[in-house]
mmCIF file of C-alpha atoms and ligand atoms in Angstrom:
data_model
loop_
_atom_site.group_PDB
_atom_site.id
_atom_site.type_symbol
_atom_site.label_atom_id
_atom_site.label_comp_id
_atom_site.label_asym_id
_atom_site.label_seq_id
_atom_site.Cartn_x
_atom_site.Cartn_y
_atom_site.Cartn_z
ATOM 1 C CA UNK A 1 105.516 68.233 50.816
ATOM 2 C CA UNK A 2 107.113 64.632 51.456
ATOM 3 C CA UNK A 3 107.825 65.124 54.822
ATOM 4 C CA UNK A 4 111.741 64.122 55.862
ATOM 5 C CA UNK A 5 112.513 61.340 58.582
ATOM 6 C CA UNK A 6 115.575 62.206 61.393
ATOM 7 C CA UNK A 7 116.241 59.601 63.513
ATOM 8 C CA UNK A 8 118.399 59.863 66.972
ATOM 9 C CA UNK A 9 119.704 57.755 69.553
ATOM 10 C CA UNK A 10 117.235 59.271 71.963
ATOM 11 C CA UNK A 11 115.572 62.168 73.561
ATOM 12 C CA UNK A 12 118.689 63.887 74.338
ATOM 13 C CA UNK A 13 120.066 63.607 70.989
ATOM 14 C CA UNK A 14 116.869 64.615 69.272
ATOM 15 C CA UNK A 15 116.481 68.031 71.673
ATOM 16 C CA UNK A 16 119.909 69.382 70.725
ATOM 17 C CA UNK A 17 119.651 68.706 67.309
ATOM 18 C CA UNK A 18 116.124 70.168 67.285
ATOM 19 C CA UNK A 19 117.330 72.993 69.577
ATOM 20 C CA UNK A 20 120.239 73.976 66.881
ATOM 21 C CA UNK A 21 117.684 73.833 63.482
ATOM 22 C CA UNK A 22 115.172 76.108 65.320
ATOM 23 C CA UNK A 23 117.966 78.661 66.133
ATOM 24 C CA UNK A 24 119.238 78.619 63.077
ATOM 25 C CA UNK A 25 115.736 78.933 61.492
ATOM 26 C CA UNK A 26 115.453 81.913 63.550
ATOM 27 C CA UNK A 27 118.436 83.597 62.550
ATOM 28 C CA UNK A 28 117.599 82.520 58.739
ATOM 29 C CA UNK A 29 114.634 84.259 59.139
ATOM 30 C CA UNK A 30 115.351 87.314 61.037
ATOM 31 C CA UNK A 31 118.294 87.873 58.398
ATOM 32 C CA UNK A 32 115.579 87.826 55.328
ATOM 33 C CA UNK A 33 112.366 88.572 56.786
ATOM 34 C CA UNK A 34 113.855 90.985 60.354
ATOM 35 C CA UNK A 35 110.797 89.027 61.948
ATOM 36 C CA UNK A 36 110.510 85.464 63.426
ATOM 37 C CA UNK A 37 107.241 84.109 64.402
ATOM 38 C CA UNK A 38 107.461 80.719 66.595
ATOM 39 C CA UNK A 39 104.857 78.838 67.447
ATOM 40 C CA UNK A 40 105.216 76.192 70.418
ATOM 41 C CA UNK A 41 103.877 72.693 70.841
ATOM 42 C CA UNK A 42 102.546 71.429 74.409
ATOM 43 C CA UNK A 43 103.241 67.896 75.664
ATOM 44 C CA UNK A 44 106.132 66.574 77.580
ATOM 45 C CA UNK A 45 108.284 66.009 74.659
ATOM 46 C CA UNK A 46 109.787 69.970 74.078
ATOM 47 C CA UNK A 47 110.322 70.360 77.196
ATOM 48 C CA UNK A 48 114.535 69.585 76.873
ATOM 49 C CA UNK A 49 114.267 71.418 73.973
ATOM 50 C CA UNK A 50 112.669 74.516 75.699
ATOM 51 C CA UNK A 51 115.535 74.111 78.307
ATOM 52 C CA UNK A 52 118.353 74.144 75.402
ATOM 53 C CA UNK A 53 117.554 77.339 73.438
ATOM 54 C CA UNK A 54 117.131 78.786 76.880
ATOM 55 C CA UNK A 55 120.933 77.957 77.783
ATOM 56 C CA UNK A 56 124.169 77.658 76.653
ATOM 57 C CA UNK A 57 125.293 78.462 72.873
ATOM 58 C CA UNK A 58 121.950 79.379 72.232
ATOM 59 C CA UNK A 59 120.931 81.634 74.673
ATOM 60 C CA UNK A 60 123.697 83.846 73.610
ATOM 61 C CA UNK A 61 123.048 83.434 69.357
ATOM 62 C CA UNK A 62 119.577 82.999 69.431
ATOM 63 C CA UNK A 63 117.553 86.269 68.073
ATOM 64 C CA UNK A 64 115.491 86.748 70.898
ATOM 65 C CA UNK A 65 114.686 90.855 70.334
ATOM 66 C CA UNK A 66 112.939 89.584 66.964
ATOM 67 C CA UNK A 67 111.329 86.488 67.587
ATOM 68 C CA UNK A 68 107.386 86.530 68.834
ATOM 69 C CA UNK A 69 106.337 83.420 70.788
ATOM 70 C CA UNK A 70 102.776 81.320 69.823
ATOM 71 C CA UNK A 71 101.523 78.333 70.640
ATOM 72 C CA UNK A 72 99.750 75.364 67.957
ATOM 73 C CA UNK A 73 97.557 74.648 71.237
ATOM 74 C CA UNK A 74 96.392 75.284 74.474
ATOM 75 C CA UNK A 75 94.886 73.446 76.981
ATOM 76 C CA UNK A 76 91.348 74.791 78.597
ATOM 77 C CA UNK A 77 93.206 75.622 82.138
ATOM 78 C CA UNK A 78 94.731 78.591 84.017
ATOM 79 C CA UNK A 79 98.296 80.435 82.715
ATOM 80 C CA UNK A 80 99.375 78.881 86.119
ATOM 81 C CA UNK A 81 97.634 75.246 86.051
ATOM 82 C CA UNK A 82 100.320 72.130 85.812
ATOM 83 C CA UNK A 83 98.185 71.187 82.710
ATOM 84 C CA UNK A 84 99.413 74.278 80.912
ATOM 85 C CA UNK A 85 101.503 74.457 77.848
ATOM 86 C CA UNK A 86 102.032 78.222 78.564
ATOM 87 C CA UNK A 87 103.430 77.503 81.876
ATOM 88 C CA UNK A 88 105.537 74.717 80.502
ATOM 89 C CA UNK A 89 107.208 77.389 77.919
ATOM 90 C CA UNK A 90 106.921 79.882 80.437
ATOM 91 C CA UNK A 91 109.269 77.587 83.166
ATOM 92 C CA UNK A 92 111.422 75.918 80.243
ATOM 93 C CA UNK A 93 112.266 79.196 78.144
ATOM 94 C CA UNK A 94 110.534 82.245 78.251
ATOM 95 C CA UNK A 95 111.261 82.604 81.669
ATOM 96 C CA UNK A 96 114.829 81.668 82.131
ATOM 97 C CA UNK A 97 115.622 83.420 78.804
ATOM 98 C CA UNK A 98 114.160 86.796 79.533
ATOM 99 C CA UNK A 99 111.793 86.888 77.058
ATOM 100 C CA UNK A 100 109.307 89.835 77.476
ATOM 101 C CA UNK A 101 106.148 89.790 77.499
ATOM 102 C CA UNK A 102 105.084 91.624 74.643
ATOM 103 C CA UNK A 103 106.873 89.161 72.555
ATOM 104 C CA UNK A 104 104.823 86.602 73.897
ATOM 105 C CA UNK A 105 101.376 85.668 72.361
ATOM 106 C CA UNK A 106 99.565 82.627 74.578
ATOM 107 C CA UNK A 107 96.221 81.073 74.108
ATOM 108 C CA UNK A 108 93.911 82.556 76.900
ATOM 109 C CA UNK A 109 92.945 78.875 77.900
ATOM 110 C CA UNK A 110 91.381 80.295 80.946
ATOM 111 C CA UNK A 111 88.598 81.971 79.184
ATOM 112 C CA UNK A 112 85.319 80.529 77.158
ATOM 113 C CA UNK A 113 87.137 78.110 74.368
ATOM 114 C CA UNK A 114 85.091 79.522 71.793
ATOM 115 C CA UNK A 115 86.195 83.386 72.977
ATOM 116 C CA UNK A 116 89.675 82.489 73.173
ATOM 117 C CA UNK A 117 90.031 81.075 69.836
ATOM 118 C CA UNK A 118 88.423 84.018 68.347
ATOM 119 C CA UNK A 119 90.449 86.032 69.962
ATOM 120 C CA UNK A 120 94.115 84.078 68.941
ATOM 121 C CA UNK A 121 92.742 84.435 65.305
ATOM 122 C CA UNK A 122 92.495 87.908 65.800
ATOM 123 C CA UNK A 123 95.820 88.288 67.280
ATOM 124 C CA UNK A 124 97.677 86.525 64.430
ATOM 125 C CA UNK A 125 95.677 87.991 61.614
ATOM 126 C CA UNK A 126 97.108 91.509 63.178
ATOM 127 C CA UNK A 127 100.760 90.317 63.445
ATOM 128 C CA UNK A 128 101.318 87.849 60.523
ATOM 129 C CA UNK A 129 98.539 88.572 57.846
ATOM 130 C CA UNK A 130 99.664 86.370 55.546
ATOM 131 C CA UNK A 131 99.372 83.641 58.229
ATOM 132 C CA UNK A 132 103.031 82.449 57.381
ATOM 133 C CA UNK A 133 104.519 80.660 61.225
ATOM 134 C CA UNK A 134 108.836 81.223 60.923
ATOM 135 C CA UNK A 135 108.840 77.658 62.866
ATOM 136 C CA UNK A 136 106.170 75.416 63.947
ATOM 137 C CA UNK A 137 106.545 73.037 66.458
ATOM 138 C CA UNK A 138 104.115 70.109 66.710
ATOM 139 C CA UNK A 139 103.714 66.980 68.987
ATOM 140 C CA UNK A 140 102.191 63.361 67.845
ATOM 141 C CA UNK A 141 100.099 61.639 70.342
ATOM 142 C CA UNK A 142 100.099 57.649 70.279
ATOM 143 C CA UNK A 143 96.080 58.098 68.743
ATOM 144 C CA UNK A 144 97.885 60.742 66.091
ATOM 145 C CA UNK A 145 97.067 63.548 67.017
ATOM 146 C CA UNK A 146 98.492 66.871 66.697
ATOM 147 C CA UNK A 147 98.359 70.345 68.430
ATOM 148 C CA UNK A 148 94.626 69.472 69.913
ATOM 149 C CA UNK A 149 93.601 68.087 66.146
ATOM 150 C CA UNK A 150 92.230 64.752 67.457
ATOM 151 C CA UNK A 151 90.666 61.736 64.831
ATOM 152 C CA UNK A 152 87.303 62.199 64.128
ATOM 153 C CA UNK A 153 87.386 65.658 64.924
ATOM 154 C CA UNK A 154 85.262 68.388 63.339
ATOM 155 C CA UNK A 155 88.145 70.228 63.100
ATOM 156 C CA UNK A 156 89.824 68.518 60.611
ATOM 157 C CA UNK A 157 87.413 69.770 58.063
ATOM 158 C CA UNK A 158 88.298 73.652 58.663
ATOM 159 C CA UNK A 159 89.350 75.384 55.941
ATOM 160 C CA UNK A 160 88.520 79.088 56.716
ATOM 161 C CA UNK A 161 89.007 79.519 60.458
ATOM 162 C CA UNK A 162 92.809 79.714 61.479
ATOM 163 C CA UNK A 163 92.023 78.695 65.161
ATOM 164 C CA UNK A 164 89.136 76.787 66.793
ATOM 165 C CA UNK A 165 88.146 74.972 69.904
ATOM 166 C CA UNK A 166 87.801 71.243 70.243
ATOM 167 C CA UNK A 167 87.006 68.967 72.853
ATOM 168 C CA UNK A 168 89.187 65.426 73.014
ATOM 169 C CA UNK A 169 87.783 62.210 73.729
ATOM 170 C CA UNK A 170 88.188 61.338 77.731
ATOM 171 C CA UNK A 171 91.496 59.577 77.363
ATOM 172 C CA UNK A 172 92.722 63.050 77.562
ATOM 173 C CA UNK A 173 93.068 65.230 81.248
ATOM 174 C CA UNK A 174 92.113 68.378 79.764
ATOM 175 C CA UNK A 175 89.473 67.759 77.354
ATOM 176 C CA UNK A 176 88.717 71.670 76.427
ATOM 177 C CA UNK A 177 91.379 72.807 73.785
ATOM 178 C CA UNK A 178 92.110 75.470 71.479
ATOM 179 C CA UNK A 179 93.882 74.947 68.621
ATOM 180 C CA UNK A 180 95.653 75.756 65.554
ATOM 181 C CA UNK A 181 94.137 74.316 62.254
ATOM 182 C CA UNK A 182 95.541 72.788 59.292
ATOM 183 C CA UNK A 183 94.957 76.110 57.107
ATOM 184 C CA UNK A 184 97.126 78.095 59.033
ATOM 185 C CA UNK A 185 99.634 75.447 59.945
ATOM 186 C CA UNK A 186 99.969 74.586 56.785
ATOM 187 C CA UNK A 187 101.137 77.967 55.658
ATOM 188 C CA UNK A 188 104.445 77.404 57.916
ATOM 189 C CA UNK A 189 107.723 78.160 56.095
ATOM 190 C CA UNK A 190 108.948 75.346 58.463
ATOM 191 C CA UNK A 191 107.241 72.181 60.897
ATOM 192 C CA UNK A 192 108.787 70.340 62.995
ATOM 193 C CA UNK A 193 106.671 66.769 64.153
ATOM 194 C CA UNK A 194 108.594 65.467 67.554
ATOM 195 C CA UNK A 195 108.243 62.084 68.403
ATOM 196 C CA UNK A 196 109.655 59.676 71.147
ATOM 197 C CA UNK A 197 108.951 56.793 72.735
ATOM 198 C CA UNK A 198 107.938 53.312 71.732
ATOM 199 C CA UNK A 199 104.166 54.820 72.144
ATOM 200 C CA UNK A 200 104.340 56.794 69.021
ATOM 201 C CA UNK A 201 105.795 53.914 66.656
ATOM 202 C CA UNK A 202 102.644 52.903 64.968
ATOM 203 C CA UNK A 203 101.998 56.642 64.007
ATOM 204 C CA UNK A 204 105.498 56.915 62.589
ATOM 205 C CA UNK A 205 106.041 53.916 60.994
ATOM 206 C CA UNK A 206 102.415 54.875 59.580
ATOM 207 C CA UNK A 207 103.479 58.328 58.000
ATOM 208 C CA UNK A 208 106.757 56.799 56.973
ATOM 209 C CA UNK A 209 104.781 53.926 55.268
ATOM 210 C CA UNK A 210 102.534 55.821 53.604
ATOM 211 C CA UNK A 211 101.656 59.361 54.689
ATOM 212 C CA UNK A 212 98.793 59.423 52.549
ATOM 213 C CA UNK A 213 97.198 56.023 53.590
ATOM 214 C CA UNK A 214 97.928 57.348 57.443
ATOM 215 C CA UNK A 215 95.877 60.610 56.676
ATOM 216 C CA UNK A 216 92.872 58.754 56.980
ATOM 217 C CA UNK A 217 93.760 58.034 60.364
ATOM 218 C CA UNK A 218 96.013 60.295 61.671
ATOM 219 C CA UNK A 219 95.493 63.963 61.924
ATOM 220 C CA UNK A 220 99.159 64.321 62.016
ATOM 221 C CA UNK A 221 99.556 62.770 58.701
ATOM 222 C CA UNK A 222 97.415 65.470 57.417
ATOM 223 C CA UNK A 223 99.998 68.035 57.635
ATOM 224 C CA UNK A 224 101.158 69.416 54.202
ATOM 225 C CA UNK A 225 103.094 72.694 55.105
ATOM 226 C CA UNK A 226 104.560 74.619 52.257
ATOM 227 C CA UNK A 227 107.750 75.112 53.668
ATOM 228 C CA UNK A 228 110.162 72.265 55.221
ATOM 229 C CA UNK A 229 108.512 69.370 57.179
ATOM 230 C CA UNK A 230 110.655 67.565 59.216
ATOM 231 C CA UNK A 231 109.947 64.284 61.392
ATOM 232 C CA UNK A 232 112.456 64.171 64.491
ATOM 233 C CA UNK A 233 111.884 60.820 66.378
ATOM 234 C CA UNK A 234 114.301 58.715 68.532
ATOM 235 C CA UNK A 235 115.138 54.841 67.999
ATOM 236 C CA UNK A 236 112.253 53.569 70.126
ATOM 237 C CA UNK A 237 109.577 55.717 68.261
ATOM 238 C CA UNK A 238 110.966 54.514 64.717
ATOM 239 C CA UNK A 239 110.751 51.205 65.676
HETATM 240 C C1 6PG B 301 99.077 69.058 73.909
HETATM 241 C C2 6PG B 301 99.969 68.983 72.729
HETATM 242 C C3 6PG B 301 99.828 67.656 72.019
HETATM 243 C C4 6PG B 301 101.146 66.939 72.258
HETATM 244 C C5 6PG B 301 100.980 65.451 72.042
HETATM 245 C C6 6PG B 301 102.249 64.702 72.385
HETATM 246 O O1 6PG B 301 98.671 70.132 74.273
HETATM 247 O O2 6PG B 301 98.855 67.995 74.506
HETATM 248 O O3 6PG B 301 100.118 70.045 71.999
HETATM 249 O O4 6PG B 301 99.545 67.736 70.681
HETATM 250 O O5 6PG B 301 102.123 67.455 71.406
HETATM 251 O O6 6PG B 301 99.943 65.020 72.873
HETATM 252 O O7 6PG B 301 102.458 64.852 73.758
HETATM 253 P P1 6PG B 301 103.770 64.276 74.469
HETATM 254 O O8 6PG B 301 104.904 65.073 73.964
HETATM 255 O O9 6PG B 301 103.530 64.515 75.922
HETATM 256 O O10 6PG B 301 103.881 62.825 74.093
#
């Protein structure tokens, strides 16, 4: 899947646009499938995005009744710990949209890694057996990186297990992860990679080089979904 390249002015930009292809992906798919499954990226960059879908034009079109919530990755912490992308969802969307709980599916990241990630597996082999994410949302970190798939990781390897835990090197705060793996997030009927910031543009101009020269190096260049994969990065990430 040649990934395609959508470039805004900035953050802002990028977020509404994003904001308005999710909810429409979610209405696409509740209309053929009466099911969409979401999973949610950590980081700082969704976070306008979270606020968006939460508000305004969305909050009264979006599907909410049939969409389930998931996340690509968690970090090792407590539902409640500022390192949490649960609690940044939570505080972004889920919260101020209503969203209840049984329609929310979060990685246990205060339990053993190994246990949780067994456990997430288990969860989304019982509610999407055919391992098919509606909407994927994914980060890239400045090393390239996605969800908690780190360079050099084991991880990368995986071709069975639909979630695992990792460890990241110690440039990262929370270095026990659970995450999504390439099998399963490469089932997606749609992924969307957001990236901002001048930090990111060696990984982008990378994948938008030559995604499969930036494979070896990037674990975000990895991803081959079989549905729609779409880059969304502002002017200082695409250089
Ligand atoms: C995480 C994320 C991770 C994130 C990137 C980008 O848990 O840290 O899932 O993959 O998307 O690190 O993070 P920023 O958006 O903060 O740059």
């Amino acid at each position: 899947m040649t990934p395609t390249f959508l470039v805004f002015e900035d953050h802002e930009a990028l977020s509404r646009e994003v904001a308005a292809r999710v909810a429409s992906a979610a209405r696409e798919s509740v209309a053929g499938r009466g099911r969409c499954a979401i999973a949610l990226s950590g980081g700082a960059t969704p976070q306008r995005l979270h606020q968006l879908l939460a508000s305004g034009e969305h909050r009264e079109s979006f599907p909410w009744p049939d969409v389930s919530w998931w996340w690509s990755d968690e970090r090792c912490v407590s539902p409640d710990a500022e390192a949490s992308n649960y609690r940044m969802a939570f505080e972004a969307l889920l919260g101020p949209a209503g969203v209840p709980p049984e329609r929310v599916h979060r990685i246990e990241g205060e339990r053993p890694p190994e246990l949780a990630a067994r456990e997430y597996e288990a969860a989304l082999r019982r509610e999407i057996p055919d391992g098919a994410l509606d909407v994927v949302l994914l980060g890239a970190g400045a090393d390239g990186h996605t969800a908690s798939l780190f360079p050099g990781s084991t991880a990368l390897a995986e071709r069975e297990r639909w979630v695992v835990a990792v460890e990241a090197d110690a440039s990262h705060p929370v270095r026990e992860r659970v995450t999504l793996t390439l099998p399963v997030l490469d089932r997606a009927r749609e992924v969307f990679v957001l990236a901002t910031g001048a930090a990111k543009r060696a990984v982008v101009r990378a994948v938008r080089e030559d995604a499969a020269a930036a494979a070896q190096r990037y674990p975000v260049a990895r991803l081959s979904p079989l549905g729609r994969l779409t880059w969304c990065v502002d002017r200082a990430a695409a250089g």
